[in-house]
Each structure stands twice: as structure tokens, then as C-alpha cells.
PDB file of C-alpha atoms in Angstrom:
ATOM      1  CA  MET A   4     -37.471   8.107 -76.690  1.00 69.00           C
ATOM      2  CA  PRO A   5     -35.257   5.885 -78.881  1.00 85.00           C
ATOM      3  CA  GLU A   6     -31.613   5.976 -77.859  1.00 94.00           C
ATOM      4  CA  GLY A   7     -28.502   5.961 -79.993  1.00 96.00           C
ATOM      5  CA  ASP A   8     -28.443   2.202 -80.506  1.00 97.00           C
ATOM      6  CA  SER A   9     -32.007   2.235 -81.866  1.00 96.00           C
ATOM      7  CA  VAL A  10     -31.178   4.960 -84.388  1.00 98.00           C
ATOM      8  CA  LEU A  11     -28.006   3.129 -85.425  1.00 98.00           C
ATOM      9  CA  GLN A  12     -30.040  -0.013 -86.073  1.00 98.00           C
ATOM     10  CA  LEU A  13     -32.592   2.031 -88.022  1.00 98.00           C
ATOM     11  CA  ALA A  14     -29.833   3.486 -90.199  1.00 98.00           C
ATOM     12  CA  ASN A  15     -28.523  -0.022 -90.838  1.00 98.00           C
ATOM     13  CA  ARG A  16     -32.005  -1.126 -91.925  1.00 97.00           C
ATOM     14  CA  LEU A  17     -32.165   1.804 -94.338  1.00 98.00           C
ATOM     15  CA  HIS A  18     -28.805   1.225 -96.006  1.00 98.00           C
ATOM     16  CA  PHE A  19     -30.667  -0.426 -98.880  1.00 97.00           C
ATOM     17  CA  MET A  20     -31.663   3.114 -99.919  1.00 98.00           C
ATOM     18  CA  GLU A  21     -28.125   3.938-100.971  1.00 98.00           C
ATOM     19  CA  GLY A  22     -27.717   4.076-104.733  1.00 98.00           C
ATOM     20  CA  ARG A  23     -31.458   4.103-105.424  1.00 98.00           C
ATOM     21  CA  GLU A  24     -33.187   6.905-107.313  1.00 98.00           C
ATOM     22  CA  VAL A  25     -36.021   8.833-105.699  1.00 98.00           C
ATOM     23  CA  THR A  26     -39.174   8.355-107.782  1.00 98.00           C
ATOM     24  CA  GLY A  27     -41.607  10.091-105.437  1.00 98.00           C
ATOM     25  CA  CYS A  28     -41.333  12.558-102.592  1.00 98.00           C
ATOM     26  CA  SER A  29     -43.678  14.353-100.202  1.00 98.00           C
ATOM     27  CA  PHE A  30     -42.726  16.436 -97.175  1.00 98.00           C
ATOM     28  CA  ARG A  31     -45.828  16.954 -95.059  1.00 97.00           C
ATOM     29  CA  VAL A  32     -44.239  19.741 -93.070  1.00 96.00           C
ATOM     30  CA  PRO A  33     -45.242  23.287 -94.114  1.00 96.00           C
ATOM     31  CA  ARG A  34     -41.700  24.607 -94.275  1.00 96.00           C
ATOM     32  CA  TYR A  35     -40.621  21.919 -96.742  1.00 97.00           C
ATOM     33  CA  ALA A  36     -43.873  21.283 -98.590  1.00 95.00           C
ATOM     34  CA  THR A  37     -42.371  22.488-101.884  1.00 96.00           C
ATOM     35  CA  VAL A  38     -39.151  20.457-101.624  1.00 97.00           C
ATOM     36  CA  HIS A  39     -38.800  17.836-104.348  1.00 96.00           C
ATOM     37  CA  LEU A  40     -36.129  15.151-104.430  1.00 98.00           C
ATOM     38  CA  GLU A  41     -37.399  13.219-107.446  1.00 98.00           C
ATOM     39  CA  GLY A  42     -34.568  12.316-109.791  1.00 98.00           C
ATOM     40  CA  THR A  43     -31.886  12.455-107.105  1.00 98.00           C
ATOM     41  CA  SER A  44     -30.177   9.358-105.739  1.00 98.00           C
ATOM     42  CA  CYS A  45     -29.627   8.424-102.126  1.00 98.00           C
ATOM     43  CA  GLN A  46     -25.905   8.643-101.480  1.00 98.00           C
ATOM     44  CA  ARG A  47     -25.737   7.752 -97.814  1.00 98.00           C
ATOM     45  CA  VAL A  48     -27.794   7.037 -94.685  1.00 99.00           C
ATOM     46  CA  TRP A  49     -26.197   7.452 -91.262  1.00 98.00           C
ATOM     47  CA  PRO A  50     -26.938   8.242 -87.609  1.00 98.00           C
ATOM     48  CA  TYR A  51     -25.381  10.755 -85.264  1.00 98.00           C
ATOM     49  CA  GLY A  52     -26.464  10.181 -81.687  1.00 98.00           C
ATOM     50  CA  LYS A  53     -30.264  10.117 -81.789  1.00 98.00           C
ATOM     51  CA  HIS A  54     -30.411  11.892 -85.164  1.00 98.00           C
ATOM     52  CA  LEU A  55     -30.848  10.286 -88.593  1.00 99.00           C
ATOM     53  CA  PHE A  56     -29.411  11.746 -91.792  1.00 99.00           C
ATOM     54  CA  MET A  57     -30.079  10.843 -95.434  1.00 99.00           C
ATOM     55  CA  GLN A  58     -28.079  12.389 -98.264  1.00 99.00           C
ATOM     56  CA  PHE A  59     -29.719  12.838-101.668  1.00 99.00           C
ATOM     57  CA  ASP A  60     -27.115  14.234-104.076  1.00 98.00           C
ATOM     58  CA  ASP A  61     -26.278  17.658-102.598  1.00 97.00           C
ATOM     59  CA  ARG A  62     -29.109  17.782-100.038  1.00 98.00           C
ATOM     60  CA  ILE A  63     -29.579  16.194 -96.640  1.00 99.00           C
ATOM     61  CA  VAL A  64     -32.797  15.130 -94.926  1.00 99.00           C
ATOM     62  CA  HIS A  65     -32.402  15.313 -91.146  1.00 99.00           C
ATOM     63  CA  THR A  66     -34.970  13.683 -88.864  1.00 98.00           C
ATOM     64  CA  HIS A  67     -35.385  12.861 -85.183  1.00 98.00           C
ATOM     65  CA  LEU A  68     -37.828  10.285 -83.851  1.00 97.00           C
ATOM     66  CA  LYS A  69     -38.412  12.060 -80.503  1.00 94.00           C
ATOM     67  CA  MET A  70     -40.885   9.995 -78.437  1.00 90.00           C
ATOM     68  CA  GLU A  71     -43.215   8.473 -81.028  1.00 94.00           C
ATOM     69  CA  GLY A  72     -41.498   8.619 -84.409  1.00 97.00           C
ATOM     70  CA  THR A  73     -41.049   5.595 -86.638  1.00 97.00           C
ATOM     71  CA  TRP A  74     -40.172   4.717 -90.220  1.00 98.00           C
ATOM     72  CA  ALA A  75     -42.334   2.243 -92.142  1.00 98.00           C
ATOM     73  CA  ILE A  76     -41.008   0.356 -95.171  1.00 98.00           C
ATOM     74  CA  HIS A  77     -43.304  -1.240 -97.745  1.00 97.00           C
ATOM     75  CA  TYR A  78     -44.052  -1.278-101.463  1.00 98.00           C
ATOM     76  CA  VAL A  79     -45.713   1.649-103.204  1.00 97.00           C
ATOM     77  CA  GLY A  80     -49.443   0.979-103.309  1.00 95.00           C
ATOM     78  CA  ASP A  81     -49.546  -1.167-100.178  1.00 96.00           C
ATOM     79  CA  ARG A  82     -51.952  -0.169 -97.439  1.00 96.00           C
ATOM     80  CA  TRP A  83     -50.270   1.868 -94.713  1.00 96.00           C
ATOM     81  CA  ARG A  84     -50.296   0.309 -91.274  1.00 94.00           C
ATOM     82  CA  ARG A  85     -50.366   3.710 -89.575  1.00 96.00           C
ATOM     83  CA  PRO A  86     -52.740   6.657 -90.098  1.00 96.00           C
ATOM     84  CA  ALA A  87     -52.025   8.931 -93.050  1.00 96.00           C
ATOM     85  CA  HIS A  88     -52.279  12.071 -90.914  1.00 97.00           C
ATOM     86  CA  SER A  89     -49.203  10.960 -88.951  1.00 98.00           C
ATOM     87  CA  ALA A  90     -46.935  10.930 -92.023  1.00 98.00           C
ATOM     88  CA  ARG A  91     -44.283  13.645 -92.129  1.00 98.00           C
ATOM     89  CA  VAL A  92     -42.015  12.337 -94.903  1.00 98.00           C
ATOM     90  CA  VAL A  93     -42.924  10.028 -97.787  1.00 98.00           C
ATOM     91  CA  LEU A  94     -40.211   8.770-100.132  1.00 98.00           C
ATOM     92  CA  ALA A  95     -40.507   6.354-103.053  1.00 98.00           C
ATOM     93  CA  LEU A  96     -37.350   4.629-104.289  1.00 98.00           C
ATOM     94  CA  ALA A  97     -36.717   2.804-107.536  1.00 98.00           C
ATOM     95  CA  ASN A  98     -37.067  -0.956-107.270  1.00 96.00           C
ATOM     96  CA  ARG A  99     -38.259  -3.816-109.483  1.00 94.00           C
ATOM     97  CA  PRO A 100     -40.917  -4.982-109.899  1.00 94.00           C
ATOM     98  CA  ARG A 101     -42.420  -2.391-107.502  1.00 96.00           C
ATOM     99  CA  ASP A 102     -40.932   0.774-106.058  1.00 98.00           C
ATOM    100  CA  ILE A 103     -40.244   0.842-102.337  1.00 98.00           C
ATOM    101  CA  GLU A 104     -41.992   3.403-100.141  1.00 98.00           C
ATOM    102  CA  LEU A 105     -40.645   4.807 -96.882  1.00 98.00           C
ATOM    103  CA  VAL A 106     -42.945   6.751 -94.603  1.00 98.00           C
ATOM    104  CA  GLY A 107     -41.734   8.662 -91.566  1.00 98.00           C
ATOM    105  CA  HIS A 108     -44.617   8.779 -89.070  1.00 98.00           C
ATOM    106  CA  TRP A 109     -44.855  11.127 -86.071  1.00 98.00           C
ATOM    107  CA  LEU A 110     -41.337  12.420 -86.616  1.00 98.00           C
ATOM    108  CA  GLY A 111     -40.414  14.993 -83.990  1.00 96.00           C
ATOM    109  CA  LEU A 112     -38.040  16.878 -86.275  1.00 98.00           C
ATOM    110  CA  VAL A 113     -37.743  17.224 -90.051  1.00 98.00           C
ATOM    111  CA  GLU A 114     -35.166  19.419 -91.777  1.00 98.00           C
ATOM    112  CA  VAL A 115     -33.812  19.655 -95.310  1.00 98.00           C
ATOM    113  CA  PHE A 116     -30.594  21.532 -96.007  1.00 98.00           C
ATOM    114  CA  GLY A 117     -27.572  21.614 -98.261  1.00 98.00           C
ATOM    115  CA  LEU A 118     -24.626  19.285 -97.875  1.00 97.00           C
ATOM    116  CA  ASP A 119     -22.399  22.157 -96.773  1.00 97.00           C
ATOM    117  CA  ASP A 120     -24.632  22.790 -93.750  1.00 98.00           C
ATOM    118  CA  TYR A 121     -24.199  19.332 -92.216  1.00 98.00           C
ATOM    119  CA  TYR A 122     -21.545  20.217 -89.665  1.00 97.00           C
ATOM    120  CA  GLU A 123     -23.537  23.229 -88.542  1.00 97.00           C
ATOM    121  CA  SER A 124     -26.498  20.910 -87.908  1.00 97.00           C
ATOM    122  CA  ILE A 125     -24.493  18.829 -85.412  1.00 98.00           C
ATOM    123  CA  ALA A 126     -22.476  21.698 -83.939  1.00 97.00           C
ATOM    124  CA  ASP A 127     -24.441  21.655 -80.672  1.00 97.00           C
ATOM    125  CA  LEU A 128     -24.009  17.906 -80.182  1.00 98.00           C
ATOM    126  CA  GLY A 129     -21.245  16.179 -78.279  1.00 98.00           C
ATOM    127  CA  PRO A 130     -19.309  13.183 -79.607  1.00 98.00           C
ATOM    128  CA  ASP A 131     -21.426  10.264 -80.815  1.00 98.00           C
ATOM    129  CA  ILE A 132     -20.926   7.518 -78.232  1.00 98.00           C
ATOM    130  CA  LEU A 133     -21.497   4.774 -80.821  1.00 98.00           C
ATOM    131  CA  LEU A 134     -18.928   5.823 -83.387  1.00 98.00           C
ATOM    132  CA  PRO A 135     -16.325   3.035 -83.731  1.00 96.00           C
ATOM    133  CA  ARG A 136     -13.591   5.532 -82.855  1.00 95.00           C
ATOM    134  CA  TRP A 137     -15.512   7.955 -80.716  1.00 96.00           C
ATOM    135  CA  ASP A 138     -13.982  11.063 -79.138  1.00 98.00           C
ATOM    136  CA  ARG A 139     -14.036   9.982 -75.499  1.00 98.00           C
ATOM    137  CA  GLU A 140     -11.621  12.703 -74.431  1.00 98.00           C
ATOM    138  CA  GLU A 141     -13.901  15.438 -75.759  1.00 98.00           C
ATOM    139  CA  ALA A 142     -16.926  13.952 -73.985  1.00 98.00           C
ATOM    140  CA  VAL A 143     -14.941  13.802 -70.738  1.00 98.00           C
ATOM    141  CA  ARG A 144     -13.842  17.406 -71.213  1.00 98.00           C
ATOM    142  CA  ARG A 145     -17.393  18.631 -71.738  1.00 98.00           C
ATOM    143  CA  ILE A 146     -18.782  16.805 -68.717  1.00 98.00           C
ATOM    144  CA  SER A 147     -15.911  17.980 -66.507  1.00 98.00           C
ATOM    145  CA  MET A 148     -16.668  21.646 -67.216  1.00 98.00           C
ATOM    146  CA  ARG A 149     -19.618  21.562 -64.788  1.00 96.00           C
ATOM    147  CA  PRO A 150     -18.518  19.651 -61.674  1.00 96.00           C
ATOM    148  CA  GLY A 151     -21.569  20.773 -59.689  1.00 94.00           C
ATOM    149  CA  ARG A 152     -24.038  19.253 -62.113  1.00 94.00           C
ATOM    150  CA  SER A 153     -25.608  15.854 -61.454  1.00 95.00           C
ATOM    151  CA  ILE A 154     -24.149  12.978 -63.449  1.00 97.00           C
ATOM    152  CA  GLY A 155     -27.688  12.046 -64.480  1.00 96.00           C
ATOM    153  CA  ALA A 156     -28.280  15.426 -66.104  1.00 95.00           C
ATOM    154  CA  ALA A 157     -24.799  15.447 -67.637  1.00 97.00           C
ATOM    155  CA  LEU A 158     -25.291  12.073 -69.333  1.00 98.00           C
ATOM    156  CA  LEU A 159     -28.608  13.066 -70.895  1.00 96.00           C
ATOM    157  CA  ASP A 160     -27.222  16.369 -72.170  1.00 96.00           C
ATOM    158  CA  GLN A 161     -26.679  15.675 -75.865  1.00 97.00           C
ATOM    159  CA  GLY A 162     -24.263  18.597 -75.934  1.00 97.00           C
ATOM    160  CA  ASN A 163     -21.912  16.518 -73.768  1.00 98.00           C
ATOM    161  CA  VAL A 164     -22.281  13.170 -75.458  1.00 98.00           C
ATOM    162  CA  ALA A 165     -24.746  12.220 -78.186  1.00 98.00           C
ATOM    163  CA  GLY A 166     -26.823   9.069 -77.984  1.00 98.00           C
ATOM    164  CA  ILE A 167     -27.417   8.306 -74.298  1.00 98.00           C
ATOM    165  CA  GLY A 168     -31.057   8.183 -73.212  1.00 96.00           C
ATOM    166  CA  ASN A 169     -32.879   7.493 -69.974  1.00 96.00           C
ATOM    167  CA  GLU A 170     -32.571   3.702 -70.015  1.00 97.00           C
ATOM    168  CA  TYR A 171     -28.831   3.648 -70.554  1.00 98.00           C
ATOM    169  CA  ARG A 172     -28.368   6.450 -68.049  1.00 98.00           C
ATOM    170  CA  ALA A 173     -30.190   4.454 -65.381  1.00 98.00           C
ATOM    171  CA  GLU A 174     -28.333   1.238 -66.124  1.00 98.00           C
ATOM    172  CA  ALA A 175     -24.882   2.836 -66.411  1.00 99.00           C
ATOM    173  CA  CYS A 176     -25.291   4.591 -63.073  1.00 99.00           C
ATOM    174  CA  PHE A 177     -26.359   1.359 -61.383  1.00 98.00           C
ATOM    175  CA  ILE A 178     -23.530  -0.720 -62.829  1.00 98.00           C
ATOM    176  CA  ALA A 179     -21.042   1.973 -61.784  1.00 98.00           C
ATOM    177  CA  GLY A 180     -22.563   2.162 -58.287  1.00 98.00           C
ATOM    178  CA  VAL A 181     -23.370   5.853 -58.611  1.00 98.00           C
ATOM    179  CA  HIS A 182     -26.599   7.639 -57.694  1.00 97.00           C
ATOM    180  CA  PRO A 183     -27.865   9.619 -60.721  1.00 96.00           C
ATOM    181  CA  ALA A 184     -28.182  12.760 -58.573  1.00 95.00           C
ATOM    182  CA  ALA A 185     -24.523  12.608 -57.499  1.00 96.00           C
ATOM    183  CA  ARG A 186     -22.471  15.595 -58.587  1.00 96.00           C
ATOM    184  CA  VAL A 187     -19.952  15.130 -61.380  1.00 97.00           C
ATOM    185  CA  GLY A 188     -17.149  16.526 -59.230  1.00 96.00           C
ATOM    186  CA  ASP A 189     -17.795  14.020 -56.424  1.00 96.00           C
ATOM    187  CA  ILE A 190     -17.601  10.788 -58.441  1.00 96.00           C
ATOM    188  CA  ASP A 191     -15.544   8.939 -61.028  1.00 97.00           C
ATOM    189  CA  TYR A 192     -17.656  10.227 -63.897  1.00 98.00           C
ATOM    190  CA  GLU A 193     -15.238   8.852 -66.486  1.00 98.00           C
ATOM    191  CA  HIS A 194     -16.025   5.349 -65.247  1.00 98.00           C
ATOM    192  CA  VAL A 195     -19.761   5.989 -65.583  1.00 98.00           C
ATOM    193  CA  LEU A 196     -19.216   7.226 -69.135  1.00 98.00           C
ATOM    194  CA  ASP A 197     -17.118   4.160 -69.970  1.00 98.00           C
ATOM    195  CA  VAL A 198     -19.851   1.875 -68.626  1.00 98.00           C
ATOM    196  CA  ALA A 199     -22.436   3.655 -70.776  1.00 98.00           C
ATOM    197  CA  ARG A 200     -20.250   3.213 -73.846  1.00 98.00           C
ATOM    198  CA  ARG A 201     -19.641  -0.467 -73.065  1.00 98.00           C
ATOM    199  CA  ILE A 202     -23.287  -1.448 -72.594  1.00 98.00           C
ATOM    200  CA  MET A 203     -24.458   0.591 -75.579  1.00 98.00           C
ATOM    201  CA  TRP A 204     -21.765  -0.899 -77.809  1.00 98.00           C
ATOM    202  CA  ALA A 205     -22.758  -4.392 -76.659  1.00 97.00           C
ATOM    203  CA  ASN A 206     -26.351  -3.698 -77.725  1.00 97.00           C
ATOM    204  CA  LYS A 207     -25.740  -1.877 -81.002  1.00 97.00           C
ATOM    205  CA  ASP A 208     -26.692  -4.898 -83.122  1.00 96.00           C
ATOM    206  CA  SER A 209     -29.068  -6.595 -80.697  1.00 95.00           C
ATOM    207  CA  PRO A 210     -32.836  -6.684 -81.332  1.00 91.00           C
ATOM    208  CA  ILE A 211     -33.335  -6.875 -77.555  1.00 93.00           C
ATOM    209  CA  ARG A 212     -31.738  -4.300 -75.264  1.00 96.00           C
ATOM    210  CA  VAL A 213     -29.991  -6.179 -72.444  1.00 97.00           C
ATOM    211  CA  THR A 214     -27.775  -4.787 -69.691  1.00 97.00           C
ATOM    212  CA  THR A 215     -27.927  -7.678 -67.205  1.00 97.00           C
ATOM    213  CA  GLY A 216     -26.693 -10.410 -69.518  1.00 94.00           C
ATOM    214  CA  VAL A 217     -30.080 -12.164 -69.229  1.00 96.00           C
ATOM    215  CA  ARG A 218     -32.348 -12.016 -72.270  1.00 94.00           C
ATOM    216  CA  ARG A 219     -35.490 -13.392 -70.614  1.00 94.00           C
ATOM    217  CA  ALA A 220     -38.475 -11.029 -70.578  1.00 92.00           C
ATOM    218  CA  GLY A 221     -38.545  -8.925 -67.421  1.00 92.00           C
ATOM    219  CA  GLU A 222     -34.901  -9.621 -66.585  1.00 95.00           C
ATOM    220  CA  THR A 223     -33.068  -7.444 -69.090  1.00 97.00           C
ATOM    221  CA  THR A 224     -32.467  -4.374 -66.871  1.00 98.00           C
ATOM    222  CA  TYR A 225     -31.155  -3.746 -63.370  1.00 98.00           C
ATOM    223  CA  VAL A 226     -33.160  -0.681 -62.356  1.00 98.00           C
ATOM    224  CA  PHE A 227     -34.822   0.890 -65.401  1.00 97.00           C
ATOM    225  CA  GLY A 228     -38.601   0.544 -65.094  1.00 96.00           C
ATOM    226  CA  ARG A 229     -38.297  -1.584 -61.924  1.00 97.00           C
ATOM    227  CA  ASN A 230     -39.761   0.636 -59.191  1.00 96.00           C
ATOM    228  CA  ASN A 231     -40.425  -1.368 -55.990  1.00 97.00           C
ATOM    229  CA  ALA A 232     -38.871  -4.507 -57.480  1.00 98.00           C
ATOM    230  CA  PRO A 233     -35.995  -6.168 -55.587  1.00 98.00           C
ATOM    231  CA  CYS A 234     -32.473  -5.197 -56.585  1.00 98.00           C
ATOM    232  CA  ARG A 235     -30.850  -7.982 -58.563  1.00 97.00           C
ATOM    233  CA  ARG A 236     -27.687  -7.608 -56.471  1.00 96.00           C
ATOM    234  CA  CYS A 237     -28.818  -7.006 -52.880  1.00 97.00           C
ATOM    235  CA  GLY A 238     -32.595  -7.478 -52.790  1.00 97.00           C
ATOM    236  CA  THR A 239     -33.396  -3.934 -51.631  1.00 98.00           C
ATOM    237  CA  LEU A 240     -36.434  -2.428 -53.328  1.00 98.00           C
ATOM    238  CA  ILE A 241     -35.596  -0.202 -56.277  1.00 98.00           C
ATOM    239  CA  GLN A 242     -36.717   3.399 -55.825  1.00 97.00           C
ATOM    240  CA  LYS A 243     -38.069   5.829 -58.380  1.00 96.00           C
ATOM    241  CA  GLY A 244     -37.831   9.610 -58.428  1.00 94.00           C
ATOM    242  CA  PHE A 245     -37.375  12.578 -60.717  1.00 93.00           C
ATOM    243  CA  LEU A 246     -34.264  14.486 -61.700  1.00 92.00           C
ATOM    244  CA  GLY A 247     -33.656  17.771 -63.492  1.00 79.00           C
ATOM    245  CA  GLY A 248     -36.026  20.201 -65.113  1.00 68.00           C
ATOM    246  CA  VAL A 249     -36.033  23.986 -65.135  1.00 60.00           C
ATOM    247  CA  ASP A 250     -38.029  24.182 -61.889  1.00 62.00           C
ATOM    248  CA  ALA A 251     -35.320  22.161 -60.152  1.00 59.00           C
ATOM    249  CA  GLY A 252     -32.538  24.457 -61.296  1.00 60.00           C
ATOM    250  CA  GLY A 253     -31.774  22.657 -64.535  1.00 65.00           C
ATOM    251  CA  ASP A 254     -30.807  24.242 -67.826  1.00 70.00           C
ATOM    252  CA  GLU A 255     -33.303  26.098 -69.983  1.00 66.00           C
ATOM    253  CA  GLY A 256     -35.295  23.544 -71.948  1.00 65.00           C
ATOM    254  CA  GLU A 257     -34.172  20.675 -69.718  1.00 68.00           C
ATOM    255  CA  LEU A 258     -36.952  18.211 -68.959  1.00 76.00           C
ATOM    256  CA  GLU A 259     -37.624  16.560 -65.650  1.00 82.00           C
ATOM    257  CA  ARG A 260     -36.967  12.852 -66.170  1.00 90.00           C
ATOM    258  CA  VAL A 261     -37.648   9.709 -64.171  1.00 94.00           C
ATOM    259  CA  ILE A 262     -34.718   8.076 -62.393  1.00 96.00           C
ATOM    260  CA  TRP A 263     -34.407   4.672 -60.726  1.00 97.00           C
ATOM    261  CA  TRP A 264     -31.785   3.527 -58.232  1.00 97.00           C
ATOM    262  CA  CYS A 265     -30.996   1.019 -55.522  1.00 98.00           C
ATOM    263  CA  PRO A 266     -30.630   2.767 -52.126  1.00 97.00           C
ATOM    264  CA  VAL A 267     -27.898   0.304 -51.092  1.00 97.00           C
ATOM    265  CA  CYS A 268     -25.923  -0.168 -54.300  1.00 98.00           C
ATOM    266  CA  GLN A 269     -26.289   3.509 -55.237  1.00 97.00           C
ATOM    267  CA  PRO A 270     -26.402   5.499 -51.991  1.00 94.00           C
ATOM    268  CA  ALA A 271     -27.738   9.038 -52.204  1.00 89.00           C
ATOM    269  CA  PRO A 272     -25.166  11.848 -52.326  1.00 85.00           C
ATOM    270  CA  VAL A 273     -23.768  12.645 -48.875  1.00 71.00           C
ATOM    271  CA  GLY A 274     -25.741  15.372 -47.125  1.00 58.00           C
ATOM    272  CA  SER A 275     -28.482  15.497 -49.738  1.00 57.00           C
ATOM    273  CA  ASN A 276     -32.189  14.922 -49.424  1.00 54.00           C
ATOM    274  CA  ARG A 277     -34.784  14.352 -52.083  1.00 55.00           C
ATOM    275  CA  GLY A 278     -35.466  17.793 -53.443  1.00 51.00           C
ATOM    276  CA  GLN A 279     -31.777  18.742 -53.247  1.00 48.00           C
ATOM    277  CA  PRO A 280     -29.911  18.925 -55.529  1.00 48.00           C
ATOM    278  CA  GLY A 281     -32.609  18.935 -58.181  1.00 61.00           C
ATOM    279  CA  TRP A 282     -34.169  15.556 -57.496  1.00 62.00           C
ATOM    280  CA  ARG A 283     -37.285  14.347 -55.800  1.00 64.00           C
TER     281      ARG A 283
END
């Protein structure tokens, strides 16, 4: 699933929309099939965490890429590079000599609502970790409210902090020397959060996501996706497991997610075994 830096970069790519008139519009989602934006102008495009927002006069289009979503940009009349059945939103924008077409494929979420409903739409989200002046204190407060929860689950909870995904969770925990199954109340969770902010901010404009400082292929991460590979610090083989999920005592709707860690650099929580608390 794209993380906050990917959605920020997408929003930056789409800033050209601002000020352009909508000349064609199609929402291929039953609930919004009758919505028409033709004649409106795009006022603003911006991200919040993993969510993308587009304002057209007094209405907002809210989308989420989820696992497979993508936005294609081309001229009206050009052959689509992805199947037509995957399109969820199609927008045409005024441009000379040919209008520009944006197609949102495989979008996991599509909503259209009035401008006044924006803050309600983000009410369940924590502070956006990639805002220039982000509300760190509020994110810390939200995480601290559940000291018995694993730091791995807390970081992925978008209600605590918006924008962190599985890759940055894995890398932040490694850099901080914390096992992702460690309980919030047993570690310096503020340091882990600060590491996540630092590495995400460093990558916000980068076409290649790098947390090691090395941009060569296969060397960009410490633990993410590196099961059974040697730790870049100590040489111990990286381990892979699973954390969270309803069956493991997680919150309703929480998904079990893959975790990676170095057994030496990130020792398991004292007194815990795989399967407790909530990891295997």
C-alpha cells in the first residue's frame, strides 16, 4: 500500500490541475454515477496521510489508493494503458491543443462531498506526519493512551498518526533498535516516532525510497523485505513474522501485517514468545 510520501508526491504531480476547468467527468462508482463536475474549476489538490483530496469549486473528491490504486495522466483520446474496467474516476481538464485526461484506476475509496464536510472526513485520522509543521505532540498523546499496545500496531494505526505504512514502520523500528512487537509503555516510543518522521521527510521528494543512505538496488532498506538476509549492522539473519490482526487480539478491522526485525539489533520483548503478545 502506498505510504504518505507516495501520496504527497502524487499530489505534487497533480498540482497542474489547479486553475483548470473540468470539461469531462465520469464517476464509475454506483453511489456517485450521477455526479457531474463539468464547468467547475479545480481549486486545490492536496494529501492528508495516505488520502488524496481534490477541490472543485464547492465540492471535494476524496480518494485512497489502497493496495493497487493509481492515477494515469494522458491526453483525451489517447489509448489507456490500463483496462477500462479498472477505472473508477475519469476527469478531463481544459488544455490546449488537447484536453488532459486523468483516470483513477483500482481506487480503493472514492467519495464526493461538500467543502464543509472536509474536516469530518479526516476526523478519525491522526496528525499527518508529513505536514511541514506537523502536530507531533498530538501524535505522541494518542500513542501514549494505550501503553500495552505494540509499537508496530500503534504506528500503523492511522488514528494515531496519518501516513506511516509497513515499510516505514519496519525501518523506523530497526533504526531505533526496537522490536515491532514491543509494548509502547516499555520503550521510548517518541524516539521511534521521531525516526519515522525523519526518514519519511527525507524521502518526500525522492523517486526512490531509501532508508539506509545507499541508493543501489537491493540496498535501500535495512529489514523491510529482507527475510533471511544478513543484517547490515551485525550480520545476523533478518527474521520475518506477523503482527496484529483481530485473531491476535488487535482492534476490530485491524489486519495482520508482516514484520521484519534483526534478533540482535531488535531483541524480542522480555518474557515474550512468538504468539504473545499478538505476534507470530
